[in-house]
Amino acid sequence: MLTALATAAGEPLTLTEREVPEPGPGEVLVKLVACGICYTDLDLLRGHWPIARFPVVPGHEITAVVAATGPGVSWPAAGTLVGAQFLGDSCRHCDYCVRGDQILCPRKRITGIVMDGGYAEYAVLKADFVTPLPEGLDPVAAAPLMCAGLTAFNSLRQAGITATSRVAVIGTGGVGALAVRYAVAMGARVAVVGRSHRGEATARELGAERFVATQDTDPAEALRAWDGGANLILNAAPSTSAAAATLTGLAPDGTLVLCGYGPEPLTLPAQPMALNRLHAMANPSGSPHDLRDTLAFSAVHGILPEVTTVGLGEANAVLDAMAEGRAGKRSVITFG
């Protein structure tokens, strides 16, 4: 099988031929349909994941067909179209795992970071951590839902979104654009915060009722003018400071959620937080049941990202474009 291998931090991907692996107990062999290219994959190559196991096959936005099952596996059956996510395995017995919060397991294992992922024609995955795709969901366009979609959907849910919420989304990249669409579909009112007006037309097409350009105005002040502030601010930009700049734009009892962040620490003003009972949280993707809910909601509401399809040999070029800020639509590797 053809594979794109990350051999070390700071090195480009290497295209190589490997033997198709055999699934072991509790595992399935899947034949890839598509794999999204995520910013996390770029972080892997930049050396931002100290837990990474090199060499490793990147990729955790996987859609695939089950090709074979390992010993003891009766589900999912061969031929099932499935998705696989950032979370690849967990200990199965800690308190978080038995409560269905496997994403919080202290011994969780990450697909494409410590386990081989989807930049390959075949992959071996844990059977308990793949999710059947809802009928009719396009497996190519759905690939980014396994990470960008799951992270956006689950962050809104964990932060307590309701149909009366005012939700501000910082950034309209892969996670941000889906967060806007999910929030609108959940009945919330949505504002988008961006650096310039370049993304305003897109934000309004996605359903945002207002747009805040930080080059023109203080984002917190603009959000406070929005009927008293946002109930929920979701930061989808790779910048911690962008999130911090909006915090006092929260309404009392509001929540700031970090989906995106940068290397700088998050500095929060204690007095406004205390006086208004403000909250700050982060969300690391989701557990298998969260992905199932994300895919079901996406199918019902017709929420899929716009994607550009590429071949496995183009992955390095896409990652370079992401590093330079010129990536455009979400890129998805497809396998013929």
XYZ file of C-alpha atoms in Angstrom:
336
model
C 0.000 0.000 0.000
C 1.101 3.586 -0.615
C 1.742 5.565 2.576
C 2.812 9.108 3.461
C 5.074 8.712 6.477
C 6.168 11.321 9.018
C 9.714 10.224 9.848
C 10.739 13.010 12.237
C 9.773 16.499 13.379
C 10.921 19.132 10.918
C 10.986 16.729 7.982
C 8.475 16.548 5.103
C 6.306 13.502 4.576
C 7.936 10.589 2.771
C 5.914 8.571 0.254
C 6.679 4.900 0.723
C 5.310 1.435 -0.011
C 4.332 -0.768 2.940
C 2.736 -4.167 3.323
C -0.993 -4.014 4.066
C -1.227 -4.694 7.820
C -3.287 -7.435 9.457
C -5.882 -6.516 12.091
C -5.279 -7.947 15.545
C -7.778 -8.739 18.322
C -10.266 -5.914 18.729
C -9.160 -4.260 15.481
C -10.455 -3.704 11.965
C -8.568 -3.208 8.731
C -10.110 -0.387 6.706
C -9.621 0.652 3.096
C -9.426 4.439 2.981
C -11.982 6.452 1.044
C -10.735 9.852 2.225
C -8.647 11.553 4.892
C -8.862 15.227 5.736
C -5.698 17.281 6.172
C -5.892 18.986 9.559
C -3.828 21.714 11.224
C -2.930 19.095 13.833
C -1.021 17.227 11.117
C 1.040 20.360 10.511
C 1.686 20.670 14.263
C 2.959 17.083 14.233
C 5.510 17.888 11.540
C 6.521 21.085 13.343
C 7.351 19.100 16.477
C 4.527 20.535 18.580
C 3.420 17.090 19.814
C 5.993 15.818 22.348
C 4.061 12.541 22.667
C 4.398 11.792 18.927
C 5.767 8.413 17.941
C 7.988 8.655 14.877
C 7.842 7.232 12.315
C 4.066 7.551 12.167
C 1.386 7.799 9.487
C -0.495 11.094 10.106
C -4.198 11.695 9.586
C -7.248 11.437 11.838
C -10.140 12.667 9.658
C -10.787 9.243 8.175
C -13.614 7.783 6.154
C -13.148 4.205 5.027
C -14.723 0.850 4.310
C -14.097 -2.037 6.698
C -12.049 -4.543 4.686
C -11.444 -7.202 7.344
C -12.015 -7.776 11.054
C -9.579 -9.104 13.633
C -10.162 -11.974 16.075
C -13.142 -11.410 18.354
C -14.599 -8.551 16.320
C -18.224 -8.967 15.225
C -18.948 -5.257 14.688
C -18.629 -3.363 12.450
C -18.894 -5.951 9.717
C -16.759 -6.013 6.606
C -18.198 -3.670 3.985
C -19.418 -1.069 6.519
C -18.626 2.563 5.683
C -17.116 4.128 8.808
C -15.417 7.223 10.131
C -12.472 7.433 12.516
C -11.348 10.351 14.618
C -8.548 12.012 16.608
C -9.168 9.684 19.572
C -7.899 6.258 18.526
C -7.933 4.247 21.739
C -8.251 4.523 25.524
C -7.647 2.359 28.567
C -11.317 1.198 28.689
C -11.433 0.927 32.500
C -10.765 4.333 34.110
C -13.656 6.392 35.450
C -13.731 8.583 32.342
C -13.855 5.611 29.972
C -16.650 3.771 31.784
C -18.707 7.001 31.831
C -18.310 7.450 28.074
C -15.787 10.300 28.280
C -12.920 8.389 26.672
C -11.492 11.634 25.272
C -10.518 12.516 28.881
C -8.783 9.179 29.552
C -5.274 9.838 30.944
C -3.967 7.000 28.756
C -5.766 7.892 25.549
C -3.973 7.289 22.269
C -4.209 9.695 19.345
C -4.679 8.606 15.757
C -1.970 9.935 13.476
C 0.203 11.007 16.438
C 1.000 7.789 18.339
C -1.060 5.380 16.176
C -0.846 5.148 12.397
C -3.596 7.154 10.754
C -5.182 7.847 7.394
C -2.419 9.085 5.081
C -2.344 5.574 3.602
C -4.455 3.314 1.419
C -5.215 1.023 4.382
C -5.187 1.457 8.155
C -5.707 -0.728 11.207
C -8.058 0.867 13.757
C -9.619 -0.140 17.051
C -13.107 -1.477 16.324
C -14.611 0.349 19.320
C -13.348 3.689 18.004
C -14.813 3.693 14.504
C -18.297 5.031 13.801
C -20.633 3.945 10.986
C -21.550 6.830 8.679
C -25.230 7.767 8.454
C -26.834 6.665 5.219
C -26.450 9.201 2.420
C -23.594 11.177 3.994
C -20.937 11.844 1.351
C -17.789 10.140 2.724
C -15.379 12.559 1.012
C -17.013 15.794 2.195
C -17.679 14.158 5.581
C -14.012 13.427 6.312
C -13.382 16.797 8.071
C -16.399 16.156 10.292
C -14.276 13.557 12.120
C -12.218 16.365 13.684
C -13.244 19.885 12.663
C -16.942 19.012 12.795
C -16.721 16.983 15.983
C -14.686 19.666 17.742
C -17.088 22.444 16.757
C -20.270 20.514 17.528
C -19.067 19.105 20.829
C -17.630 22.429 21.998
C -20.975 24.143 21.505
C -22.720 21.341 23.327
C -20.239 21.164 26.220
C -20.526 24.930 26.676
C -24.297 24.668 27.079
C -25.626 26.245 23.872
C -29.389 26.766 23.736
C -31.804 28.081 21.133
C -31.719 31.466 22.896
C -27.925 31.763 22.948
C -25.911 34.509 21.323
C -22.823 32.762 19.991
C -19.701 34.542 18.738
C -17.271 32.506 16.638
C -13.701 33.731 16.189
C -12.438 32.699 12.756
C -14.199 30.930 9.891
C -11.629 28.320 8.914
C -12.459 24.626 9.069
C -13.702 24.535 12.678
C -15.137 28.053 12.693
C -17.259 27.699 9.564
C -18.796 24.484 10.870
C -19.352 26.042 14.312
C -21.338 28.862 12.702
C -23.504 26.414 10.759
C -24.081 24.149 13.762
C -24.992 27.078 16.025
C -27.452 28.440 13.462
C -29.005 24.985 13.038
C -29.364 24.755 16.831
C -31.414 27.971 16.747
C -28.800 30.324 18.191
C -28.007 33.843 17.010
C -24.472 34.044 15.669
C -21.796 36.689 15.262
C -18.407 36.151 13.643
C -15.194 37.850 14.740
C -12.444 38.204 12.127
C -9.333 40.295 11.595
C -10.660 42.114 8.527
C -13.840 42.387 6.477
C -12.465 39.878 3.961
C -14.479 37.052 5.511
C -17.678 39.002 6.157
C -19.598 37.876 3.073
C -18.799 34.237 3.807
C -19.808 34.617 7.459
C -23.183 36.054 6.496
C -23.728 33.299 3.924
C -23.139 30.784 6.714
C -25.889 32.441 8.772
C -24.141 35.020 10.972
C -26.284 38.061 11.775
C -23.320 40.337 12.470
C -19.604 40.560 11.772
C -16.892 42.150 13.907
C -13.618 43.140 12.218
C -10.929 43.540 14.867
C -8.901 45.871 12.630
C -11.702 48.426 12.997
C -13.066 47.933 16.484
C -12.428 46.408 19.878
C -14.109 42.982 19.663
C -15.156 42.868 23.309
C -16.809 46.279 23.060
C -18.583 45.289 19.843
C -19.898 42.099 21.441
C -21.137 43.942 24.552
C -23.162 46.138 22.197
C -24.866 42.972 20.891
C -27.808 42.919 23.309
C -25.496 42.796 26.329
C -22.843 40.398 25.076
C -22.338 36.884 23.809
C -23.457 33.977 25.944
C -20.810 31.812 24.336
C -17.604 32.714 22.488
C -15.943 29.910 20.538
C -12.355 30.566 19.503
C -11.594 28.667 16.299
C -8.495 30.729 15.446
C -4.977 29.399 16.156
C -4.362 32.333 18.511
C -4.800 32.488 22.281
C -4.586 36.282 22.293
C -7.516 36.522 19.838
C -9.652 34.657 22.364
C -8.467 36.711 25.349
C -9.319 39.956 23.558
C -13.002 38.998 23.442
C -13.495 37.761 27.009
C -15.167 40.875 28.385
C -17.553 40.716 25.448
C -19.325 37.896 27.267
C -22.683 38.448 28.896
C -22.865 37.555 32.613
C -22.526 33.786 33.140
C -21.050 33.497 29.645
C -18.426 30.998 28.514
C -15.277 31.329 26.422
C -14.368 28.049 24.673
C -10.943 27.370 23.223
C -11.033 25.127 20.174
C -8.081 26.969 18.683
C -5.126 28.401 20.565
C -1.496 29.358 20.122
C 1.674 28.818 22.155
C 1.149 31.965 24.247
C -0.555 31.565 27.669
C -4.153 32.583 28.216
C -4.275 35.685 30.446
C -7.673 36.498 31.932
C -8.856 39.588 33.869
C -9.843 38.303 37.301
C -12.202 41.088 38.398
C -14.567 41.051 35.381
C -14.616 37.270 35.552
C -15.507 37.252 39.229
C -18.082 40.048 39.016
C -19.892 38.490 36.058
C -19.352 34.773 36.792
C -17.590 34.238 33.483
C -16.217 30.851 32.474
C -13.266 29.734 30.369
C -12.895 26.183 29.073
C -11.308 24.177 26.293
C -12.526 21.131 24.420
C -10.301 18.348 23.061
C -12.404 16.929 20.216
C -14.801 14.288 21.580
C -15.561 10.678 22.441
C -17.110 8.045 20.134
C -20.665 8.892 21.177
C -19.966 12.580 20.454
C -18.853 11.714 16.927
C -21.984 9.643 16.393
C -24.113 12.619 17.450
C -22.096 15.003 15.257
C -22.564 12.841 12.165
C -26.274 12.314 12.834
C -26.868 16.057 13.307
C -24.840 16.866 10.193
C -26.819 14.387 8.114
C -30.191 15.686 9.304
C -29.267 19.343 8.696
C -27.197 18.833 5.549
C -24.066 20.305 7.114
C -20.917 19.417 5.200
C -17.793 21.505 4.630
C -16.628 22.676 1.229
C -13.564 20.635 0.378
C -10.810 20.433 -2.213
C -9.743 16.885 -3.089
C -6.064 16.047 -3.512
C -3.945 12.953 -3.989
C -1.679 11.493 -1.322
C 1.356 12.820 -3.179
C 0.055 16.385 -2.793
C -0.105 16.288 1.023
C 3.247 18.038 1.516
C 2.192 20.917 -0.746
C -1.094 21.329 1.136
C 0.680 21.351 4.500
C 3.134 23.957 3.202
C 0.201 26.100 2.066
C -1.408 25.770 5.502
C 1.826 26.852 7.159
C 1.907 29.943 4.946
C -1.763 30.813 5.517
C -2.896 30.233 1.924
C -4.700 26.904 2.219
C -8.240 27.978 1.198
C -10.893 25.263 1.458
C -10.398 22.201 3.616
C -8.244 19.716 1.694
C -9.164 16.035 1.667
C -6.959 13.225 0.385
C -8.964 10.791 -1.697
C -8.056 7.213 -2.596
C -9.189 5.671 -5.879
